[in-house]
Amino acid sequence: PTLDGRLDDSTWAQVPPATAFHHFKTGDPSAYDTGVKIGIDDACLYVAYDCAEVQMDKLVLGALAPDSMELFARDHVEIFLMPDVLDGTFYHLAVDAHGNRYDERGSDKTWNGSWQVAVDRRAQGWSVEMRIPLEAMGVDRMRMALANFCRTRRIAPQETSAWAPTFGIFHNPARWGRLLFGPPSQARFTSASVGQPRMGENRIDVAVEGAPDGALVEVHVLRDGDVRHLDVSAAATCTLPLNVETDAAADIVLALVH
C-alpha cells in the first residue's frame, strides 16, 4: 500500500480489520472504536490503525524529539511484536496522532529501527500506516509471531485498550495474541503429550491430521535462552525422544511445517 496514513488504498480494502479492542486491565470492551489491519510481503510487515475520535480538536499535536517519552502522554497507538517465537526477541513501536515515533527492542531504548510511518487526521478520527522491514527485526520471513496492538486515548475520559488485554503491563508476551502467516492449511495437531517429565529419557507423542507428503513435525525445547530442535516426518502418530540432562524448567513449542 501507499504509505500516506489514509486507508483508502485498494490493498487495505481486501483486509478485514480486527476491531475487538478491550480495556487493557479489566478486559471490558473498549468504549472507542479502533481497528487494525495487517499485511505482509517478501520484504516488509504493514500495519494500519483506524482510530475513531469525535473530539479531534482536543488532540495534543506538535513535533517531538525522537523517542521522546512525552509521546505517551498524548493519544497514541503501540505495537508489541515478537516476530520469531523461538527467538524471544520482541519490538515495541509507538506513534502518536501527530506522527512522532518511539521504538525499542525489548528493554533496549537505544535501538532505532528503519521503519516508516504516516498519519492522517480527518474530521472524525485519525489513522496510521506503518511499514516495518523484516530485516530490521532480524528475520527473513514470518511464520508465527506473538503480537499485541494497543491504543491510548488521553482525551477525557481516558482509556487504554488492547487487542489482547494483558490485565497489567503491556510488556508481557505471555498475554499477547498469535499471528499466523501463510496460506490456509487443513493440517493440524489433534493431540500432544509429554507425559510426566523426568530426568533422563522422555518422549513426546503427537497425533497429526491432514499433513501433506513431506511435512515435518518440529519440536523446539526452549530453556535458559537455549533452543534444542528435533524433527520427524509427519504421520498420523509420531513419537520423538527427548533426553533431559538437567533438572530445569523448559518451554516446548510444536510446529507442523510443510
Coordinates of C-alpha atoms in Angstrom, one line a residue:
P1 CA 0.0 0.0 0.0
T2 CA 1.0 3.6 -0.5
L3 CA 2.3 5.0 2.8
D4 CA 0.2 8.1 3.3
G5 CA -1.7 7.4 6.5
R6 CA -5.0 7.1 4.6
L7 CA -6.6 3.7 4.5
D8 CA -8.3 4.1 1.1
D9 CA -5.7 2.1 -0.8
S10 CA -7.2 -0.9 -2.7
T11 CA -4.8 -3.2 -0.9
W12 CA -6.3 -2.4 2.5
A13 CA -9.8 -2.9 1.1
Q14 CA -9.1 -6.6 0.9
V15 CA -8.0 -6.9 4.6
P16 CA -10.7 -7.3 7.3
P17 CA -9.9 -5.3 10.4
A18 CA -9.5 -6.6 13.9
T19 CA -11.9 -4.4 15.9
A20 CA -12.3 -6.3 19.2
F21 CA -10.3 -4.0 21.4
H22 CA -10.7 -4.3 25.2
H23 CA -9.7 -2.3 28.3
F24 CA -6.2 -3.4 29.0
K25 CA -6.8 -4.1 32.7
T26 CA -10.4 -5.2 33.0
G27 CA -10.9 -6.9 29.7
D28 CA -14.2 -5.0 29.1
P29 CA -15.0 -3.9 25.5
S30 CA -13.4 -0.6 24.6
A31 CA -15.7 2.4 24.6
Y32 CA -14.0 3.8 21.5
D33 CA -13.9 2.3 18.0
T34 CA -10.4 1.1 17.0
G35 CA -9.4 -1.1 14.1
V36 CA -6.1 -2.6 13.0
K37 CA -5.2 -4.3 9.7
I38 CA -2.0 -6.3 8.9
G39 CA -0.3 -7.1 5.6
I40 CA 3.0 -8.7 4.6
D41 CA 5.1 -9.1 1.5
D42 CA 8.5 -10.6 0.9
A43 CA 10.3 -7.6 2.5
C44 CA 8.0 -5.8 5.0
L45 CA 5.2 -6.1 7.5
Y46 CA 2.5 -3.5 7.2
V47 CA 0.2 -2.3 10.0
A48 CA -2.7 0.1 9.8
Y49 CA -4.7 1.7 12.6
D50 CA -8.0 3.4 12.3
C51 CA -8.9 5.4 15.5
A52 CA -12.4 6.9 15.7
E53 CA -12.4 10.2 17.6
V54 CA -15.2 12.8 17.9
Q55 CA -13.1 15.3 19.7
M56 CA -10.4 15.8 17.2
D57 CA -9.9 19.5 18.3
K58 CA -8.7 18.2 21.7
L59 CA -5.8 16.2 20.4
V60 CA -2.4 17.4 21.5
L61 CA -0.2 17.7 18.4
G62 CA 3.3 19.0 17.5
A63 CA 6.7 17.6 16.8
L64 CA 8.7 15.9 19.5
A65 CA 12.3 14.7 19.7
P66 CA 12.9 11.1 18.5
D67 CA 12.0 8.5 21.2
S68 CA 10.5 11.2 23.5
M69 CA 8.6 9.7 26.4
E70 CA 6.3 12.7 26.1
L71 CA 4.7 10.8 23.3
F72 CA 3.0 8.5 25.8
A73 CA 1.2 11.5 27.4
R74 CA -0.6 12.0 24.1
D75 CA -3.1 10.0 22.1
H76 CA -1.0 7.2 20.6
V77 CA -1.0 3.6 19.3
E78 CA 1.5 0.9 20.0
I79 CA 2.7 -2.4 18.6
F80 CA 4.4 -5.2 20.5
L81 CA 5.8 -7.8 18.2
M82 CA 7.9 -10.9 18.7
P83 CA 8.5 -11.9 15.0
D84 CA 10.0 -15.3 15.9
V85 CA 8.5 -17.1 18.9
L86 CA 11.6 -19.4 19.0
D87 CA 14.0 -16.4 19.4
G88 CA 12.1 -14.5 22.0
T89 CA 13.2 -11.0 20.9
F90 CA 10.4 -8.5 20.8
Y91 CA 10.0 -5.0 19.4
H92 CA 7.9 -2.1 20.7
L93 CA 6.8 0.6 18.3
A94 CA 4.6 3.6 19.1
V95 CA 3.2 6.5 17.1
D96 CA 1.1 9.5 18.3
A97 CA -1.6 11.4 16.4
H98 CA 1.0 13.8 15.1
G99 CA 3.3 11.1 13.7
N100 CA 6.0 11.2 16.3
R101 CA 7.7 7.8 16.8
Y102 CA 9.1 5.8 19.6
D103 CA 10.8 2.4 19.3
E104 CA 12.8 -0.1 21.4
R105 CA 14.0 -3.7 21.2
G106 CA 13.0 -5.5 24.3
S107 CA 14.0 -3.0 27.0
D108 CA 16.8 -1.5 24.9
K109 CA 15.7 2.1 24.3
T110 CA 18.8 2.8 22.3
W111 CA 17.6 0.6 19.4
N112 CA 16.3 2.6 16.4
G113 CA 14.7 0.6 13.6
S114 CA 14.4 1.5 10.0
W115 CA 10.6 1.5 9.9
Q116 CA 8.4 4.2 8.3
V117 CA 5.1 5.7 9.4
A118 CA 2.5 8.1 8.1
V119 CA -0.5 9.6 9.9
D120 CA -3.7 11.1 8.5
R121 CA -6.2 13.1 10.5
R122 CA -9.8 13.7 9.5
A123 CA -13.0 15.2 11.0
Q124 CA -14.0 12.1 13.0
G125 CA -10.7 10.3 13.6
W126 CA -7.1 9.6 12.7
S127 CA -5.3 6.7 11.1
V128 CA -1.7 5.4 11.0
E129 CA 0.2 3.3 8.5
M130 CA 3.5 1.6 9.3
R131 CA 6.0 -0.2 7.1
I132 CA 8.3 -2.4 9.1
P133 CA 11.1 -4.1 7.1
L134 CA 11.6 -7.8 8.1
E135 CA 15.3 -7.2 8.0
A136 CA 15.0 -4.5 10.7
M137 CA 13.6 -7.2 13.0
G138 CA 16.3 -9.7 12.2
V139 CA 14.1 -12.1 10.2
D140 CA 13.7 -13.0 6.6
R141 CA 10.2 -14.4 6.8
M142 CA 7.5 -14.8 9.4
R143 CA 5.5 -18.0 10.2
M144 CA 4.2 -17.5 13.7
A145 CA 4.6 -14.4 15.8
L146 CA 3.3 -13.1 19.1
A147 CA 1.9 -9.6 19.0
N148 CA -0.3 -7.0 20.6
F149 CA -1.9 -3.8 19.3
C150 CA -2.8 -1.1 21.7
R151 CA -4.4 2.4 21.8
T152 CA -4.3 5.0 24.5
R153 CA -6.8 7.9 24.4
R154 CA -5.8 10.8 26.6
I155 CA -8.9 12.9 26.0
A156 CA -11.1 12.7 29.0
P157 CA -12.5 10.2 29.8
Q158 CA -9.2 8.5 29.2
E159 CA -8.9 4.8 28.1
T160 CA -6.1 2.4 27.2
S161 CA -7.2 -0.6 25.2
A162 CA -5.6 -3.6 23.5
W163 CA -6.4 -6.3 21.0
A164 CA -5.1 -8.8 23.6
P165 CA -5.8 -7.4 27.1
T166 CA -2.8 -8.0 29.3
F167 CA -4.5 -7.2 32.7
G168 CA -1.4 -5.2 33.6
I169 CA 1.7 -4.0 31.8
F170 CA 1.9 -4.4 28.0
H171 CA 5.5 -5.8 28.1
N172 CA 4.1 -9.3 28.8
P173 CA 4.4 -11.7 25.8
A174 CA 2.6 -14.4 27.6
R175 CA -0.6 -12.4 27.3
W176 CA -0.2 -11.4 23.6
G177 CA -2.1 -12.9 20.7
R178 CA -0.7 -15.1 17.9
L179 CA -0.2 -14.1 14.2
L180 CA 0.0 -17.0 11.7
F181 CA 1.4 -16.2 8.3
G182 CA 1.0 -18.3 5.1
P183 CA -1.9 -19.8 3.1
P184 CA -4.7 -21.7 5.0
S185 CA -3.9 -25.3 5.7
Q186 CA -6.0 -28.3 6.7
A187 CA -3.1 -29.9 8.5
R188 CA -3.3 -29.7 12.3
F189 CA -2.3 -31.4 15.5
T190 CA -5.1 -33.4 17.1
S191 CA -3.2 -34.3 20.3
A192 CA 0.2 -33.9 22.0
S193 CA 1.5 -35.4 25.2
V194 CA 4.8 -35.2 27.1
G195 CA 3.8 -37.4 30.0
Q196 CA 5.4 -36.8 33.4
P197 CA 8.7 -35.1 32.7
R198 CA 11.7 -36.7 34.5
M199 CA 15.5 -36.7 34.3
G200 CA 16.8 -39.0 31.6
E201 CA 14.8 -40.4 28.7
N202 CA 11.4 -38.8 27.9
R203 CA 9.1 -39.0 24.9
I204 CA 6.8 -36.6 23.1
D205 CA 3.8 -38.2 21.5
V206 CA 1.8 -36.3 18.9
A207 CA -1.1 -37.0 16.5
V208 CA -1.4 -35.2 13.2
E209 CA -4.3 -34.9 10.8
G210 CA -4.2 -33.7 7.1
A211 CA -0.5 -33.4 6.8
P212 CA 0.7 -33.5 3.1
D213 CA 3.6 -35.6 1.9
G214 CA 7.0 -34.2 3.0
A215 CA 5.6 -32.4 6.1
L216 CA 7.7 -32.4 9.3
V217 CA 6.7 -32.2 13.0
E218 CA 9.2 -29.9 14.6
V219 CA 9.8 -29.7 18.4
H220 CA 11.6 -26.8 19.9
V221 CA 12.7 -27.0 23.5
L222 CA 13.5 -23.6 25.0
R223 CA 15.4 -23.5 28.2
D224 CA 17.5 -20.6 29.7
G225 CA 17.8 -18.9 26.3
D226 CA 18.9 -22.2 24.6
V227 CA 16.9 -23.9 21.8
R228 CA 17.0 -27.6 21.1
H229 CA 15.5 -28.6 17.8
L230 CA 14.0 -32.1 17.0
D231 CA 12.0 -33.1 13.9
V232 CA 10.4 -36.2 12.4
S233 CA 8.4 -36.9 9.3
A234 CA 4.7 -36.1 9.9
A235 CA 2.5 -39.2 10.3
A236 CA -0.9 -39.9 11.9
T237 CA 1.1 -40.6 15.1
C238 CA 4.6 -39.6 15.9
T239 CA 7.0 -40.2 18.8
L240 CA 10.0 -38.0 19.4
P241 CA 12.7 -39.0 22.1
L242 CA 13.7 -36.2 24.4
N243 CA 16.7 -36.6 26.8
V244 CA 16.8 -34.4 29.8
E245 CA 20.2 -33.9 31.3
T246 CA 19.5 -31.3 34.0
D247 CA 16.6 -30.5 36.2
A248 CA 15.2 -27.2 34.9
A249 CA 12.0 -25.7 33.6
A250 CA 11.6 -25.6 29.8
D251 CA 9.0 -24.5 27.2
I252 CA 8.1 -26.8 24.4
V253 CA 6.9 -25.5 21.1
L254 CA 5.4 -27.8 18.4
A255 CA 5.3 -26.8 14.8
L256 CA 3.9 -28.5 11.7
V257 CA 6.0 -27.5 8.7
H258 CA 5.0 -28.1 5.1

